[in-house]
Amino acid sequence: MGSVKLQARLLAVFLLLLGGGSIAYQLLVQNVPLSQDEKDPVWVVDAQVSFSAKANKPVKVRMFVPPLGVGYTTLNESFISNNYGVNVNVEKGNRQVTWSSRRAEGNQYLYYRLMLTPRYADAPENDPGPQFRPAPTLDGPDKLAADALLEPIRQHSADVETFISETIKRVNELENDNVQLLLGSDVSPENRASVIDLLLAVAHIPAEPVHTLRLAETQEQQPELWLRSFNGKKWLYFNPLNGQQGLPEDRLVWWSGPAPLLNIEGGKSADVSFSVHENEMSALQLAQSLRLKDVSSFIDFSLYELPLPAQQLYRILVMIPVGVMLVLFIRSLIGMETLGTFTPVLIALAFRETQVVWGVLLFTSITAIGLSVRSYLEHLKLQLLPRLSVVLTFVVIAMALISLLGYKLGMGSGLSVALFPMVILTMVIERTSIVWEERGGTQSLKVALGTLVAAIFCHLLMVWQPLVYFVFTFPGVLLCLAAIMVLMGHYRGYRLTELLRFRAMVDGDKR
């Protein structure tokens, strides 16, 4: 007996670990939303290109656009223009869009829109970059200034990471004579980044500028300049103005390299303005829309991948073990008697169509009619099979009459009575009458009432939408329920009703 209990406990632990592990995998790896009300930010980035076209001249506009699927999941990308051809290609690791027109005149406006979300995004790939580059040739004062700056940098750094941080710190000391010499009269962020890159090149450390956009609600902003270098394992990002290391999570890499954002042929006075807006979308709706776009999301290999009619069916089926678990608690821990374990759950499923109040009334009335018929048939000394057949026939007649009456009175709920499982109702009537004969009318009513109460609670639990979403989305919870059921299989302790029942006896012994 001890070995059997041990096996049961080991099985329960195995099921619990398997179910809990699947839930943890969905939450931590697949980023499955824990609640159907959970919302995700959706960023809408707009870039407006404006310029003045030369009269009746061909126009070609090239602009860098962000790489897709790097740190964010792309929902939509749009190129909006009037009478322009659009072509997107990859040039030196950057995506670039080209708008072209045979003839254009006057003020022109081109638009680029990108919708993206951090949900379901793959981690940025660490494509290896160069780790060495030849030093440029410097002469005269520039060489002396660079050597004077690099000497303390080498003394105060231990690796590539600290070397770059120290270089940024030194170049931003604008009062330093050597820094002033290299910067000249231009102290713009771009020129400071250029001097930092020069010093790193002298030290044979490759670096490249990276232009990013901040994902924050703004009407107008310009790309922010960063520097990055590959240390042999990953890319290191640095802010050339303050030395901040690590690209913030709200930054979107737009393009890399020293090339300008925009090139235009056949136009002048070109300008690009950016605006960012934040929207919200249900995480579940977001995953479903990504599925339609063949983008990977948690819907892959889940019940959401089934056709919609099948999903509706399984939303009901997966809740049956939940109802069974509740009946198990009611019977094993509370001690309330019901007509079996599954009968309350089946009645609860019928309540989905009739609602609780109408369902109770219909169940009570049909069961009362059936019990009356069954009692009379028992008086006629009919055998079991003919008796059940007659009861079933009268149950169908009662259903039809109640439906007709409900229709005449304008109550649509009466029509749903036909969805009650007729055989289940017939067996409920038969089993209730058997309990009546064996244990008396009071006990029979008590068991019938217990069945009805259990069915009501099962229905309320099985239609609770947060729980329906959780079980349907995380089916591993069914394994956890099975583990609890296995553990309860060896429960032989007191029930709550027994403790109340024997309280008088315990109080008498104390006296």
JSON list of N, CA and C in Angstrom, two decimals, residues 326-386:
[
{"chain": "A", "resi": 326, "resn": "LEU", "atom": "N", "xyz": [-14.11, 20.96, -9.27]},
{"chain": "A", "resi": 326, "resn": "LEU", "atom": "CA", "xyz": [-14.97, 21.61, -8.29]},
{"chain": "A", "resi": 326, "resn": "LEU", "atom": "C", "xyz": [-15.91, 20.59, -7.64]},
{"chain": "A", "resi": 327, "resn": "VAL", "atom": "N", "xyz": [-16.51, 19.71, -8.44]},
{"chain": "A", "resi": 327, "resn": "VAL", "atom": "CA", "xyz": [-17.39, 18.68, -7.88]},
{"chain": "A", "resi": 327, "resn": "VAL", "atom": "C", "xyz": [-16.60, 17.76, -6.95]},
{"chain": "A", "resi": 328, "resn": "LEU", "atom": "N", "xyz": [-15.36, 17.46, -7.32]},
{"chain": "A", "resi": 328, "resn": "LEU", "atom": "CA", "xyz": [-14.52, 16.62, -6.47]},
{"chain": "A", "resi": 328, "resn": "LEU", "atom": "C", "xyz": [-14.28, 17.27, -5.11]},
{"chain": "A", "resi": 329, "resn": "PHE", "atom": "N", "xyz": [-14.02, 18.57, -5.11]},
{"chain": "A", "resi": 329, "resn": "PHE", "atom": "CA", "xyz": [-13.85, 19.29, -3.85]},
{"chain": "A", "resi": 329, "resn": "PHE", "atom": "C", "xyz": [-15.15, 19.28, -3.04]},
{"chain": "A", "resi": 330, "resn": "ILE", "atom": "N", "xyz": [-16.25, 19.51, -3.73]},
{"chain": "A", "resi": 330, "resn": "ILE", "atom": "CA", "xyz": [-17.55, 19.56, -3.04]},
{"chain": "A", "resi": 330, "resn": "ILE", "atom": "C", "xyz": [-17.86, 18.21, -2.38]},
{"chain": "A", "resi": 331, "resn": "ARG", "atom": "N", "xyz": [-17.56, 17.12, -3.08]},
{"chain": "A", "resi": 331, "resn": "ARG", "atom": "CA", "xyz": [-17.89, 15.81, -2.55]},
{"chain": "A", "resi": 331, "resn": "ARG", "atom": "C", "xyz": [-16.87, 15.32, -1.52]},
{"chain": "A", "resi": 332, "resn": "SER", "atom": "N", "xyz": [-15.57, 15.52, -1.80]},
{"chain": "A", "resi": 332, "resn": "SER", "atom": "CA", "xyz": [-14.53, 14.93, -0.96]},
{"chain": "A", "resi": 332, "resn": "SER", "atom": "C", "xyz": [-14.19, 15.79, 0.25]},
{"chain": "A", "resi": 333, "resn": "LEU", "atom": "N", "xyz": [-14.22, 17.10, 0.13]},
{"chain": "A", "resi": 333, "resn": "LEU", "atom": "CA", "xyz": [-13.81, 17.97, 1.22]},
{"chain": "A", "resi": 333, "resn": "LEU", "atom": "C", "xyz": [-15.00, 18.55, 1.98]},
{"chain": "A", "resi": 334, "resn": "ILE", "atom": "N", "xyz": [-16.03, 18.92, 1.25]},
{"chain": "A", "resi": 334, "resn": "ILE", "atom": "CA", "xyz": [-17.22, 19.47, 1.93]},
{"chain": "A", "resi": 334, "resn": "ILE", "atom": "C", "xyz": [-18.16, 18.36, 2.37]},
{"chain": "A", "resi": 335, "resn": "GLY", "atom": "N", "xyz": [-18.29, 17.33, 1.53]},
{"chain": "A", "resi": 335, "resn": "GLY", "atom": "CA", "xyz": [-19.16, 16.22, 1.89]},
{"chain": "A", "resi": 335, "resn": "GLY", "atom": "C", "xyz": [-20.57, 16.34, 1.36]},
{"chain": "A", "resi": 336, "resn": "MET", "atom": "N", "xyz": [-20.82, 17.26, 0.43]},
{"chain": "A", "resi": 336, "resn": "MET", "atom": "CA", "xyz": [-22.15, 17.39, -0.15]},
{"chain": "A", "resi": 336, "resn": "MET", "atom": "C", "xyz": [-22.39, 16.25, -1.14]},
{"chain": "A", "resi": 337, "resn": "GLU", "atom": "N", "xyz": [-23.54, 15.63, -1.06]},
{"chain": "A", "resi": 337, "resn": "GLU", "atom": "CA", "xyz": [-23.86, 14.51, -1.93]},
{"chain": "A", "resi": 337, "resn": "GLU", "atom": "C", "xyz": [-24.46, 15.01, -3.23]},
{"chain": "A", "resi": 338, "resn": "THR", "atom": "N", "xyz": [-24.05, 14.39, -4.34]},
{"chain": "A", "resi": 338, "resn": "THR", "atom": "CA", "xyz": [-24.60, 14.69, -5.66]},
{"chain": "A", "resi": 338, "resn": "THR", "atom": "C", "xyz": [-24.87, 13.38, -6.39]},
{"chain": "A", "resi": 339, "resn": "LEU", "atom": "N", "xyz": [-25.59, 13.47, -7.45]},
{"chain": "A", "resi": 339, "resn": "LEU", "atom": "CA", "xyz": [-25.87, 12.29, -8.29]},
{"chain": "A", "resi": 339, "resn": "LEU", "atom": "C", "xyz": [-24.66, 12.03, -9.19]},
{"chain": "A", "resi": 340, "resn": "GLY", "atom": "N", "xyz": [-23.61, 11.47, -8.62]},
{"chain": "A", "resi": 340, "resn": "GLY", "atom": "CA", "xyz": [-22.40, 11.21, -9.37]},
{"chain": "A", "resi": 340, "resn": "GLY", "atom": "C", "xyz": [-21.52, 12.44, -9.48]},
{"chain": "A", "resi": 341, "resn": "THR", "atom": "N", "xyz": [-20.43, 12.27, -10.22]},
{"chain": "A", "resi": 341, "resn": "THR", "atom": "CA", "xyz": [-19.45, 13.34, -10.39]},
{"chain": "A", "resi": 341, "resn": "THR", "atom": "C", "xyz": [-19.73, 14.16, -11.64]},
{"chain": "A", "resi": 342, "resn": "PHE", "atom": "N", "xyz": [-20.15, 13.52, -12.71]},
{"chain": "A", "resi": 342, "resn": "PHE", "atom": "CA", "xyz": [-20.26, 14.20, -13.99]},
{"chain": "A", "resi": 342, "resn": "PHE", "atom": "C", "xyz": [-21.64, 14.81, -14.23]},
{"chain": "A", "resi": 343, "resn": "THR", "atom": "N", "xyz": [-22.66, 14.32, -13.51]},
{"chain": "A", "resi": 343, "resn": "THR", "atom": "CA", "xyz": [-24.00, 14.86, -13.73]},
{"chain": "A", "resi": 343, "resn": "THR", "atom": "C", "xyz": [-24.08, 16.37, -13.46]},
{"chain": "A", "resi": 344, "resn": "PRO", "atom": "N", "xyz": [-23.53, 16.88, -12.36]},
{"chain": "A", "resi": 344, "resn": "PRO", "atom": "CA", "xyz": [-23.56, 18.35, -12.16]},
{"chain": "A", "resi": 344, "resn": "PRO", "atom": "C", "xyz": [-22.85, 19.11, -13.27]},
{"chain": "A", "resi": 345, "resn": "VAL", "atom": "N", "xyz": [-21.75, 18.53, -13.79]},
{"chain": "A", "resi": 345, "resn": "VAL", "atom": "CA", "xyz": [-21.00, 19.22, -14.85]},
{"chain": "A", "resi": 345, "resn": "VAL", "atom": "C", "xyz": [-21.81, 19.27, -16.13]},
{"chain": "A", "resi": 346, "resn": "LEU", "atom": "N", "xyz": [-22.49, 18.16, -16.46]},
{"chain": "A", "resi": 346, "resn": "LEU", "atom": "CA", "xyz": [-23.32, 18.13, -17.67]},
{"chain": "A", "resi": 346, "resn": "LEU", "atom": "C", "xyz": [-24.49, 19.10, -17.56]},
{"chain": "A", "resi": 347, "resn": "ILE", "atom": "N", "xyz": [-25.09, 19.17, -16.38]},
{"chain": "A", "resi": 347, "resn": "ILE", "atom": "CA", "xyz": [-26.16, 20.14, -16.18]},
{"chain": "A", "resi": 347, "resn": "ILE", "atom": "C", "xyz": [-25.62, 21.57, -16.29]},
{"chain": "A", "resi": 348, "resn": "ALA", "atom": "N", "xyz": [-24.41, 21.78, -15.77]},
{"chain": "A", "resi": 348, "resn": "ALA", "atom": "CA", "xyz": [-23.79, 23.10, -15.88]},
{"chain": "A", "resi": 348, "resn": "ALA", "atom": "C", "xyz": [-23.56, 23.49, -17.33]},
{"chain": "A", "resi": 349, "resn": "LEU", "atom": "N", "xyz": [-23.21, 22.53, -18.18]},
{"chain": "A", "resi": 349, "resn": "LEU", "atom": "CA", "xyz": [-23.04, 22.82, -19.60]},
{"chain": "A", "resi": 349, "resn": "LEU", "atom": "C", "xyz": [-24.36, 23.25, -20.22]},
{"chain": "A", "resi": 350, "resn": "ALA", "atom": "N", "xyz": [-25.47, 22.63, -19.79]},
{"chain": "A", "resi": 350, "resn": "ALA", "atom": "CA", "xyz": [-26.78, 23.03, -20.31]},
{"chain": "A", "resi": 350, "resn": "ALA", "atom": "C", "xyz": [-27.14, 24.44, -19.87]},
{"chain": "A", "resi": 351, "resn": "PHE", "atom": "N", "xyz": [-26.68, 24.85, -18.70]},
{"chain": "A", "resi": 351, "resn": "PHE", "atom": "CA", "xyz": [-26.95, 26.20, -18.21]},
{"chain": "A", "resi": 351, "resn": "PHE", "atom": "C", "xyz": [-26.32, 27.27, -19.11]},
{"chain": "A", "resi": 352, "resn": "ARG", "atom": "N", "xyz": [-25.34, 26.90, -19.93]},
{"chain": "A", "resi": 352, "resn": "ARG", "atom": "CA", "xyz": [-24.72, 27.86, -20.84]},
{"chain": "A", "resi": 352, "resn": "ARG", "atom": "C", "xyz": [-25.76, 28.45, -21.81]},
{"chain": "A", "resi": 353, "resn": "GLU", "atom": "N", "xyz": [-26.76, 27.64, -22.16]},
{"chain": "A", "resi": 353, "resn": "GLU", "atom": "CA", "xyz": [-27.77, 28.09, -23.11]},
{"chain": "A", "resi": 353, "resn": "GLU", "atom": "C", "xyz": [-28.96, 28.73, -22.42]},
{"chain": "A", "resi": 354, "resn": "THR", "atom": "N", "xyz": [-29.35, 28.21, -21.27]},
{"chain": "A", "resi": 354, "resn": "THR", "atom": "CA", "xyz": [-30.57, 28.68, -20.62]},
{"chain": "A", "resi": 354, "resn": "THR", "atom": "C", "xyz": [-30.33, 29.77, -19.59]},
{"chain": "A", "resi": 355, "resn": "GLN", "atom": "N", "xyz": [-29.06, 30.00, -19.20]},
{"chain": "A", "resi": 355, "resn": "GLN", "atom": "CA", "xyz": [-28.71, 30.84, -18.06]},
{"chain": "A", "resi": 355, "resn": "GLN", "atom": "C", "xyz": [-29.17, 30.15, -16.76]},
{"chain": "A", "resi": 356, "resn": "VAL", "atom": "N", "xyz": [-28.65, 30.62, -15.65]},
{"chain": "A", "resi": 356, "resn": "VAL", "atom": "CA", "xyz": [-28.82, 29.88, -14.40]},
{"chain": "A", "resi": 356, "resn": "VAL", "atom": "C", "xyz": [-30.28, 29.86, -13.94]},
{"chain": "A", "resi": 357, "resn": "VAL", "atom": "N", "xyz": [-30.93, 31.01, -13.90]},
{"chain": "A", "resi": 357, "resn": "VAL", "atom": "CA", "xyz": [-32.29, 31.08, -13.33]},
{"chain": "A", "resi": 357, "resn": "VAL", "atom": "C", "xyz": [-33.25, 30.22, -14.14]},
{"chain": "A", "resi": 358, "resn": "TRP", "atom": "N", "xyz": [-33.28, 30.44, -15.45]},
{"chain": "A", "resi": 358, "resn": "TRP", "atom": "CA", "xyz": [-34.16, 29.64, -16.29]},
{"chain": "A", "resi": 358, "resn": "TRP", "atom": "C", "xyz": [-33.77, 28.18, -16.26]},
{"chain": "A", "resi": 359, "resn": "GLY", "atom": "N", "xyz": [-32.49, 27.91, -16.22]},
{"chain": "A", "resi": 359, "resn": "GLY", "atom": "CA", "xyz": [-32.04, 26.52, -16.18]},
{"chain": "A", "resi": 359, "resn": "GLY", "atom": "C", "xyz": [-32.52, 25.79, -14.94]},
{"chain": "A", "resi": 360, "resn": "VAL", "atom": "N", "xyz": [-32.44, 26.47, -13.79]},
{"chain": "A", "resi": 360, "resn": "VAL", "atom": "CA", "xyz": [-32.91, 25.85, -12.54]},
{"chain": "A", "resi": 360, "resn": "VAL", "atom": "C", "xyz": [-34.41, 25.57, -12.62]},
{"chain": "A", "resi": 361, "resn": "LEU", "atom": "N", "xyz": [-35.17, 26.56, -13.13]},
{"chain": "A", "resi": 361, "resn": "LEU", "atom": "CA", "xyz": [-36.61, 26.37, -13.23]},
{"chain": "A", "resi": 361, "resn": "LEU", "atom": "C", "xyz": [-36.97, 25.23, -14.18]},
{"chain": "A", "resi": 362, "resn": "LEU", "atom": "N", "xyz": [-36.30, 25.20, -15.33]},
{"chain": "A", "resi": 362, "resn": "LEU", "atom": "CA", "xyz": [-36.59, 24.15, -16.30]},
{"chain": "A", "resi": 362, "resn": "LEU", "atom": "C", "xyz": [-36.17, 22.78, -15.77]},
{"chain": "A", "resi": 363, "resn": "PHE", "atom": "N", "xyz": [-34.97, 22.74, -15.17]},
{"chain": "A", "resi": 363, "resn": "PHE", "atom": "CA", "xyz": [-34.49, 21.47, -14.62]},
{"chain": "A", "resi": 363, "resn": "PHE", "atom": "C", "xyz": [-35.43, 20.96, -13.53]},
{"chain": "A", "resi": 364, "resn": "THR", "atom": "N", "xyz": [-35.85, 21.86, -12.65]},
{"chain": "A", "resi": 364, "resn": "THR", "atom": "CA", "xyz": [-36.73, 21.45, -11.54]},
{"chain": "A", "resi": 364, "resn": "THR", "atom": "C", "xyz": [-38.08, 20.96, -12.07]},
{"chain": "A", "resi": 365, "resn": "SER", "atom": "N", "xyz": [-38.65, 21.71, -13.01]},
{"chain": "A", "resi": 365, "resn": "SER", "atom": "CA", "xyz": [-39.98, 21.35, -13.51]},
{"chain": "A", "resi": 365, "resn": "SER", "atom": "C", "xyz": [-39.95, 20.03, -14.27]},
{"chain": "A", "resi": 366, "resn": "ILE", "atom": "N", "xyz": [-38.95, 19.87, -15.15]},
{"chain": "A", "resi": 366, "resn": "ILE", "atom": "CA", "xyz": [-38.88, 18.63, -15.94]},
{"chain": "A", "resi": 366, "resn": "ILE", "atom": "C", "xyz": [-38.59, 17.44, -15.04]},
{"chain": "A", "resi": 367, "resn": "THR", "atom": "N", "xyz": [-37.68, 17.63, -14.07]},
{"chain": "A", "resi": 367, "resn": "THR", "atom": "CA", "xyz": [-37.37, 16.54, -13.14]},
{"chain": "A", "resi": 367, "resn": "THR", "atom": "C", "xyz": [-38.60, 16.17, -12.31]},
{"chain": "A", "resi": 368, "resn": "ALA", "atom": "N", "xyz": [-39.37, 17.15, -11.88]},
{"chain": "A", "resi": 368, "resn": "ALA", "atom": "CA", "xyz": [-40.59, 16.87, -11.10]},
{"chain": "A", "resi": 368, "resn": "ALA", "atom": "C", "xyz": [-41.60, 16.09, -11.93]},
{"chain": "A", "resi": 369, "resn": "ILE", "atom": "N", "xyz": [-41.76, 16.50, -13.20]},
{"chain": "A", "resi": 369, "resn": "ILE", "atom": "CA", "xyz": [-42.68, 15.78, -14.08]},
{"chain": "A", "resi": 369, "resn": "ILE", "atom": "C", "xyz": [-42.20, 14.34, -14.29]},
{"chain": "A", "resi": 370, "resn": "GLY", "atom": "N", "xyz": [-40.89, 14.21, -14.53]},
{"chain": "A", "resi": 370, "resn": "GLY", "atom": "CA", "xyz": [-40.34, 12.88, -14.76]},
{"chain": "A", "resi": 370, "resn": "GLY", "atom": "C", "xyz": [-40.46, 11.99, -13.54]},
{"chain": "A", "resi": 371, "resn": "LEU", "atom": "N", "xyz": [-40.23, 12.56, -12.35]},
{"chain": "A", "resi": 371, "resn": "LEU", "atom": "CA", "xyz": [-40.36, 11.76, -11.12]},
{"chain": "A", "resi": 371, "resn": "LEU", "atom": "C", "xyz": [-41.81, 11.30, -10.91]},
{"chain": "A", "resi": 372, "resn": "SER", "atom": "N", "xyz": [-42.75, 12.19, -11.24]},
{"chain": "A", "resi": 372, "resn": "SER", "atom": "CA", "xyz": [-44.16, 11.80, -11.09]},
{"chain": "A", "resi": 372, "resn": "SER", "atom": "C", "xyz": [-44.50, 10.65, -12.03]},
{"chain": "A", "resi": 373, "resn": "VAL", "atom": "N", "xyz": [-44.04, 10.75, -13.29]},
{"chain": "A", "resi": 373, "resn": "VAL", "atom": "CA", "xyz": [-44.30, 9.68, -14.25]},
{"chain": "A", "resi": 373, "resn": "VAL", "atom": "C", "xyz": [-43.63, 8.40, -13.81]},
{"chain": "A", "resi": 374, "resn": "ARG", "atom": "N", "xyz": [-42.39, 8.52, -13.35]},
{"chain": "A", "resi": 374, "resn": "ARG", "atom": "CA", "xyz": [-41.64, 7.34, -12.94]},
{"chain": "A", "resi": 374, "resn": "ARG", "atom": "C", "xyz": [-42.29, 6.67, -11.74]},
{"chain": "A", "resi": 375, "resn": "SER", "atom": "N", "xyz": [-42.82, 7.48, -10.80]},
{"chain": "A", "resi": 375, "resn": "SER", "atom": "CA", "xyz": [-43.49, 6.93, -9.63]},
{"chain": "A", "resi": 375, "resn": "SER", "atom": "C", "xyz": [-44.73, 6.14, -10.02]},
{"chain": "A", "resi": 376, "resn": "TYR", "atom": "N", "xyz": [-45.46, 6.68, -11.00]},
{"chain": "A", "resi": 376, "resn": "TYR", "atom": "CA", "xyz": [-46.65, 5.96, -11.44]},
{"chain": "A", "resi": 376, "resn": "TYR", "atom": "C", "xyz": [-46.28, 4.67, -12.17]},
{"chain": "A", "resi": 377, "resn": "LEU", "atom": "N", "xyz": [-45.24, 4.73, -12.99]},
{"chain": "A", "resi": 377, "resn": "LEU", "atom": "CA", "xyz": [-44.80, 3.52, -13.70]},
{"chain": "A", "resi": 377, "resn": "LEU", "atom": "C", "xyz": [-44.28, 2.47, -12.74]},
{"chain": "A", "resi": 378, "resn": "GLU", "atom": "N", "xyz": [-43.65, 2.90, -11.67]},
{"chain": "A", "resi": 378, "resn": "GLU", "atom": "CA", "xyz": [-43.21, 1.95, -10.64]},
{"chain": "A", "resi": 378, "resn": "GLU", "atom": "C", "xyz": [-44.41, 1.25, -10.02]},
{"chain": "A", "resi": 379, "resn": "HIS", "atom": "N", "xyz": [-45.49, 2.00, -9.86]},
{"chain": "A", "resi": 379, "resn": "HIS", "atom": "CA", "xyz": [-46.72, 1.42, -9.31]},
{"chain": "A", "resi": 379, "resn": "HIS", "atom": "C", "xyz": [-47.27, 0.34, -10.25]},
{"chain": "A", "resi": 380, "resn": "LEU", "atom": "N", "xyz": [-47.04, 0.50, -11.57]},
{"chain": "A", "resi": 380, "resn": "LEU", "atom": "CA", "xyz": [-47.49, -0.50, -12.54]},
{"chain": "A", "resi": 380, "resn": "LEU", "atom": "C", "xyz": [-46.57, -1.70, -12.64]},
{"chain": "A", "resi": 381, "resn": "LYS", "atom": "N", "xyz": [-45.46, -1.71, -11.88]},
{"chain": "A", "resi": 381, "resn": "LYS", "atom": "CA", "xyz": [-44.52, -2.83, -11.84]},
{"chain": "A", "resi": 381, "resn": "LYS", "atom": "C", "xyz": [-43.85, -3.09, -13.19]},
{"chain": "A", "resi": 382, "resn": "LEU", "atom": "N", "xyz": [-43.51, -1.97, -13.92]},
{"chain": "A", "resi": 382, "resn": "LEU", "atom": "CA", "xyz": [-42.81, -2.13, -15.19]},
{"chain": "A", "resi": 382, "resn": "LEU", "atom": "C", "xyz": [-41.33, -2.41, -14.95]},
{"chain": "A", "resi": 383, "resn": "GLN", "atom": "N", "xyz": [-40.71, -3.14, -15.90]},
{"chain": "A", "resi": 383, "resn": "GLN", "atom": "CA", "xyz": [-39.28, -3.41, -15.79]},
{"chain": "A", "resi": 383, "resn": "GLN", "atom": "C", "xyz": [-38.47, -2.15, -16.11]},
{"chain": "A", "resi": 384, "resn": "LEU", "atom": "N", "xyz": [-37.14, -2.23, -15.85]},
{"chain": "A", "resi": 384, "resn": "LEU", "atom": "CA", "xyz": [-36.28, -1.04, -15.92]},
{"chain": "A", "resi": 384, "resn": "LEU", "atom": "C", "xyz": [-36.27, -0.43, -17.32]},
{"chain": "A", "resi": 385, "resn": "LEU", "atom": "N", "xyz": [-36.01, -1.23, -18.34]},
{"chain": "A", "resi": 385, "resn": "LEU", "atom": "CA", "xyz": [-35.86, -0.68, -19.68]},
{"chain": "A", "resi": 385, "resn": "LEU", "atom": "C", "xyz": [-37.15, -0.05, -20.20]},
{"chain": "A", "resi": 386, "resn": "PRO", "atom": "N", "xyz": [-38.30, -0.71, -20.12]},
{"chain": "A", "resi": 386, "resn": "PRO", "atom": "CA", "xyz": [-39.54, -0.03, -20.54]},
{"chain": "A", "resi": 386, "resn": "PRO", "atom": "C", "xyz": [-39.83, 1.21, -19.72]}
]
